[in-house]
Amino acid sequence: MSKAKKEAASILDGFKAFLMRGNVIDLAVAVVIGAAFTNIVNSVVKGVINPLVGAIGTQNLDHYSLCIQSPCTPASDGKAEQGVLILWGSVAGAALQFLITAAVVYFLMVLPMAKYLARQEARKKAREGQSAAEPTPVTEVDVLQDIRDLLVAQRNGSADGAVTQQRTAGPDGR
């Protein structure tokens, strides 16, 4: 195989290994789910949160501005025909929209999921604590080892009660 073909095969193998890593797939799934979830968040913000904010003040902050250099004559598109116009309302609106969206995501997704995972972890720890208190069951291997030891004890003429006492005592001798 030529050097160029080996390099191409090596590059393709590296690309294949990159695509098959778990975190790349997880990231792709997260992006797709995030894009789908964006519609839900935007609907909650536009349909519930913005009207509540609008009841207190205004829903659209875009028309708030500051004139630095007079005379300021705003055009129909919001930009200045004359003077220097700072559109601070659009910046404040975008920041408010971000905070509202972040709050909706946190309170509707992150907080409930964290509580759910904490409950699952507590249940798991409770199950582990419960199973640690219970005696370990005797497995087939333990029984077979006991039979072997009994057979060896019978052949050697030893007392046959030693193995039975050891099994009932448990593997840690208690």
mmCIF file of C-alpha atoms in Angstrom:
data_model
loop_
_atom_site.group_PDB
_atom_site.id
_atom_site.type_symbol
_atom_site.label_atom_id
_atom_site.label_comp_id
_atom_site.label_asym_id
_atom_site.label_seq_id
_atom_site.Cartn_x
_atom_site.Cartn_y
_atom_site.Cartn_z
ATOM 1 C CA MET A 1 0.000 0.000 0.000
ATOM 2 C CA SER A 2 1.351 3.424 -0.855
ATOM 3 C CA LYS A 3 2.125 6.059 1.731
ATOM 4 C CA ALA A 4 -0.792 8.261 0.580
ATOM 5 C CA LYS A 5 -3.266 5.360 0.887
ATOM 6 C CA LYS A 6 -1.960 4.541 4.379
ATOM 7 C CA GLU A 7 -2.388 8.187 5.423
ATOM 8 C CA ALA A 8 -5.911 8.302 4.003
ATOM 9 C CA ALA A 9 -6.818 5.055 5.759
ATOM 10 C CA SER A 10 -5.323 6.386 8.999
ATOM 11 C CA ILE A 11 -7.298 9.627 8.702
ATOM 12 C CA LEU A 12 -10.514 7.738 7.976
ATOM 13 C CA ASP A 13 -9.872 5.365 10.898
ATOM 14 C CA GLY A 14 -9.310 8.348 13.172
ATOM 15 C CA PHE A 15 -12.503 10.003 11.924
ATOM 16 C CA LYS A 16 -14.444 6.774 12.454
ATOM 17 C CA ALA A 17 -13.072 6.472 16.001
ATOM 18 C CA PHE A 18 -14.027 10.106 16.647
ATOM 19 C CA LEU A 19 -17.600 9.543 15.479
ATOM 20 C CA MET A 20 -18.001 6.349 17.487
ATOM 21 C CA ARG A 21 -16.976 7.937 20.786
ATOM 22 C CA GLY A 22 -19.922 8.159 23.155
ATOM 23 C CA ASN A 23 -19.622 11.846 23.946
ATOM 24 C CA VAL A 24 -19.987 12.860 20.278
ATOM 25 C CA ILE A 25 -23.266 10.971 20.030
ATOM 26 C CA ASP A 26 -24.417 12.410 23.363
ATOM 27 C CA LEU A 27 -23.592 15.913 22.165
ATOM 28 C CA ALA A 28 -25.494 15.407 18.912
ATOM 29 C CA VAL A 29 -28.540 14.153 20.809
ATOM 30 C CA ALA A 30 -28.306 17.118 23.196
ATOM 31 C CA VAL A 31 -28.229 19.591 20.294
ATOM 32 C CA VAL A 32 -31.262 17.998 18.627
ATOM 33 C CA ILE A 33 -33.234 17.825 21.881
ATOM 34 C CA GLY A 34 -32.176 21.387 22.717
ATOM 35 C CA ALA A 35 -33.419 22.633 19.355
ATOM 36 C CA ALA A 36 -36.748 20.883 19.861
ATOM 37 C CA PHE A 37 -37.003 22.168 23.436
ATOM 38 C CA THR A 38 -36.385 25.747 22.222
ATOM 39 C CA ASN A 39 -39.905 25.868 20.791
ATOM 40 C CA ILE A 40 -41.412 24.876 24.140
ATOM 41 C CA VAL A 41 -39.389 27.465 26.049
ATOM 42 C CA ASN A 42 -40.179 30.197 23.519
ATOM 43 C CA SER A 43 -43.887 29.371 23.706
ATOM 44 C CA VAL A 44 -43.879 29.579 27.503
ATOM 45 C CA VAL A 45 -41.974 32.863 27.419
ATOM 46 C CA LYS A 46 -44.155 34.446 24.701
ATOM 47 C CA GLY A 47 -47.467 33.040 25.891
ATOM 48 C CA VAL A 48 -47.139 33.287 29.681
ATOM 49 C CA ILE A 49 -44.136 35.274 30.875
ATOM 50 C CA ASN A 50 -44.183 38.197 28.409
ATOM 51 C CA PRO A 51 -47.872 39.016 29.063
ATOM 52 C CA LEU A 52 -47.148 38.991 32.809
ATOM 53 C CA VAL A 53 -44.182 41.323 32.294
ATOM 54 C CA GLY A 54 -46.335 43.417 29.930
ATOM 55 C CA ALA A 55 -48.938 43.836 32.676
ATOM 56 C CA ILE A 56 -46.263 45.527 34.801
ATOM 57 C CA GLY A 57 -44.611 47.541 32.045
ATOM 58 C CA THR A 58 -44.147 47.076 28.333
ATOM 59 C CA GLN A 59 -43.594 43.898 26.318
ATOM 60 C CA ASN A 60 -41.348 45.623 23.778
ATOM 61 C CA LEU A 61 -38.364 47.653 24.953
ATOM 62 C CA ASP A 62 -36.979 48.222 21.442
ATOM 63 C CA HIS A 63 -38.259 51.799 21.123
ATOM 64 C CA TYR A 64 -36.307 53.025 24.183
ATOM 65 C CA SER A 65 -33.180 54.875 23.118
ATOM 66 C CA LEU A 66 -30.735 57.597 24.103
ATOM 67 C CA CYS A 67 -29.628 60.416 21.839
ATOM 68 C CA ILE A 68 -25.947 61.216 22.223
ATOM 69 C CA GLN A 69 -25.487 63.685 19.409
ATOM 70 C CA SER A 70 -28.390 66.015 18.682
ATOM 71 C CA PRO A 71 -30.567 66.287 16.721
ATOM 72 C CA CYS A 72 -31.668 62.653 16.674
ATOM 73 C CA THR A 73 -34.260 61.775 14.090
ATOM 74 C CA PRO A 74 -35.220 58.103 14.218
ATOM 75 C CA ALA A 75 -36.125 56.397 10.958
ATOM 76 C CA SER A 76 -38.986 53.927 10.605
ATOM 77 C CA ASP A 77 -36.605 50.981 11.055
ATOM 78 C CA GLY A 78 -35.424 52.335 14.430
ATOM 79 C CA LYS A 79 -32.029 53.572 13.271
ATOM 80 C CA ALA A 80 -31.105 57.238 13.358
ATOM 81 C CA GLU A 81 -31.373 59.389 10.241
ATOM 82 C CA GLN A 82 -29.475 62.155 12.036
ATOM 83 C CA GLY A 83 -27.367 62.129 15.193
ATOM 84 C CA VAL A 84 -26.085 59.215 17.244
ATOM 85 C CA LEU A 85 -28.798 57.073 18.740
ATOM 86 C CA ILE A 86 -28.048 54.411 21.406
ATOM 87 C CA LEU A 87 -30.747 51.716 21.335
ATOM 88 C CA TRP A 88 -30.416 50.646 24.971
ATOM 89 C CA GLY A 89 -33.961 49.306 25.014
ATOM 90 C CA SER A 90 -33.136 46.502 22.582
ATOM 91 C CA VAL A 91 -30.127 45.493 24.709
ATOM 92 C CA ALA A 92 -32.238 45.550 27.867
ATOM 93 C CA GLY A 93 -34.977 43.573 26.089
ATOM 94 C CA ALA A 94 -32.495 40.929 24.934
ATOM 95 C CA ALA A 95 -31.011 40.668 28.442
ATOM 96 C CA LEU A 96 -34.489 40.388 29.964
ATOM 97 C CA GLN A 97 -35.474 37.775 27.371
ATOM 98 C CA PHE A 98 -32.327 35.796 28.253
ATOM 99 C CA LEU A 99 -33.042 35.965 31.997
ATOM 100 C CA ILE A 100 -36.661 34.925 31.490
ATOM 101 C CA THR A 101 -35.642 32.037 29.222
ATOM 102 C CA ALA A 102 -32.961 30.915 31.686
ATOM 103 C CA ALA A 103 -35.482 31.051 34.542
ATOM 104 C CA VAL A 104 -38.013 28.994 32.582
ATOM 105 C CA VAL A 105 -35.379 26.378 31.717
ATOM 106 C CA TYR A 106 -34.149 26.250 35.311
ATOM 107 C CA PHE A 107 -37.518 26.064 37.032
ATOM 108 C CA LEU A 108 -39.237 23.815 34.478
ATOM 109 C CA MET A 109 -36.349 21.487 33.595
ATOM 110 C CA VAL A 110 -33.205 21.702 35.715
ATOM 111 C CA LEU A 111 -34.740 21.950 39.194
ATOM 112 C CA PRO A 112 -37.329 19.163 38.739
ATOM 113 C CA MET A 113 -34.695 16.906 37.127
ATOM 114 C CA ALA A 114 -32.255 17.546 39.995
ATOM 115 C CA LYS A 115 -34.957 16.673 42.539
ATOM 116 C CA TYR A 116 -35.855 13.531 40.590
ATOM 117 C CA LEU A 117 -32.210 12.419 40.414
ATOM 118 C CA ALA A 118 -31.740 13.120 44.139
ATOM 119 C CA ARG A 119 -34.779 10.935 44.940
ATOM 120 C CA GLN A 120 -33.434 8.169 42.706
ATOM 121 C CA GLU A 121 -30.036 8.378 44.416
ATOM 122 C CA ALA A 122 -31.664 8.242 47.869
ATOM 123 C CA ARG A 123 -33.693 5.182 46.837
ATOM 124 C CA LYS A 124 -30.551 3.526 45.495
ATOM 125 C CA LYS A 125 -28.652 4.203 48.720
ATOM 126 C CA ALA A 126 -31.587 2.924 50.768
ATOM 127 C CA ARG A 127 -31.632 -0.287 48.725
ATOM 128 C CA GLU A 128 -27.861 -0.686 49.123
ATOM 129 C CA GLY A 129 -28.115 -0.097 52.878
ATOM 130 C CA GLN A 130 -30.945 -2.620 53.116
ATOM 131 C CA SER A 131 -29.056 -5.255 51.139
ATOM 132 C CA ALA A 132 -25.927 -4.755 53.262
ATOM 133 C CA ALA A 133 -27.937 -5.536 56.408
ATOM 134 C CA GLU A 134 -29.383 -8.738 54.932
ATOM 135 C CA PRO A 135 -27.282 -11.921 55.092
ATOM 136 C CA THR A 136 -25.693 -12.974 51.852
ATOM 137 C CA PRO A 137 -27.420 -15.965 50.265
ATOM 138 C CA VAL A 138 -25.577 -19.250 49.844
ATOM 139 C CA THR A 139 -24.547 -19.771 46.238
ATOM 140 C CA GLU A 140 -24.136 -23.002 44.314
ATOM 141 C CA VAL A 141 -20.375 -22.631 44.534
ATOM 142 C CA ASP A 142 -20.592 -22.466 48.340
ATOM 143 C CA VAL A 143 -22.731 -25.615 48.439
ATOM 144 C CA LEU A 144 -20.385 -27.466 46.093
ATOM 145 C CA GLN A 145 -17.380 -26.434 48.187
ATOM 146 C CA ASP A 146 -19.149 -27.684 51.325
ATOM 147 C CA ILE A 147 -19.911 -31.026 49.648
ATOM 148 C CA ARG A 148 -16.282 -31.329 48.587
ATOM 149 C CA ASP A 149 -15.081 -30.547 52.098
ATOM 150 C CA LEU A 150 -17.513 -33.105 53.587
ATOM 151 C CA LEU A 151 -16.334 -35.780 51.181
ATOM 152 C CA VAL A 152 -12.710 -35.037 52.039
ATOM 153 C CA ALA A 153 -13.547 -35.084 55.748
ATOM 154 C CA GLN A 154 -15.338 -38.467 55.405
ATOM 155 C CA ARG A 155 -12.417 -39.949 53.530
ATOM 156 C CA ASN A 156 -9.968 -38.702 56.165
ATOM 157 C CA GLY A 157 -12.230 -39.730 59.055
ATOM 158 C CA SER A 158 -12.628 -36.174 60.457
ATOM 159 C CA ALA A 159 -15.679 -34.859 62.268
ATOM 160 C CA ASP A 160 -18.420 -34.016 59.768
ATOM 161 C CA GLY A 161 -19.998 -31.111 61.710
ATOM 162 C CA ALA A 162 -17.172 -28.623 61.096
ATOM 163 C CA VAL A 163 -18.223 -27.673 57.567
ATOM 164 C CA THR A 164 -21.894 -27.243 58.469
ATOM 165 C CA GLN A 165 -21.008 -24.922 61.337
ATOM 166 C CA GLN A 166 -18.782 -22.862 59.055
ATOM 167 C CA ARG A 167 -21.553 -22.397 56.436
ATOM 168 C CA THR A 168 -24.218 -21.380 58.957
ATOM 169 C CA ALA A 169 -21.798 -18.911 60.513
ATOM 170 C CA GLY A 170 -21.484 -17.051 57.202
ATOM 171 C CA PRO A 171 -18.481 -16.198 55.078
ATOM 172 C CA ASP A 172 -17.130 -13.592 57.528
ATOM 173 C CA GLY A 173 -17.292 -16.019 60.502
ATOM 174 C CA ARG A 174 -20.180 -14.310 62.347
#
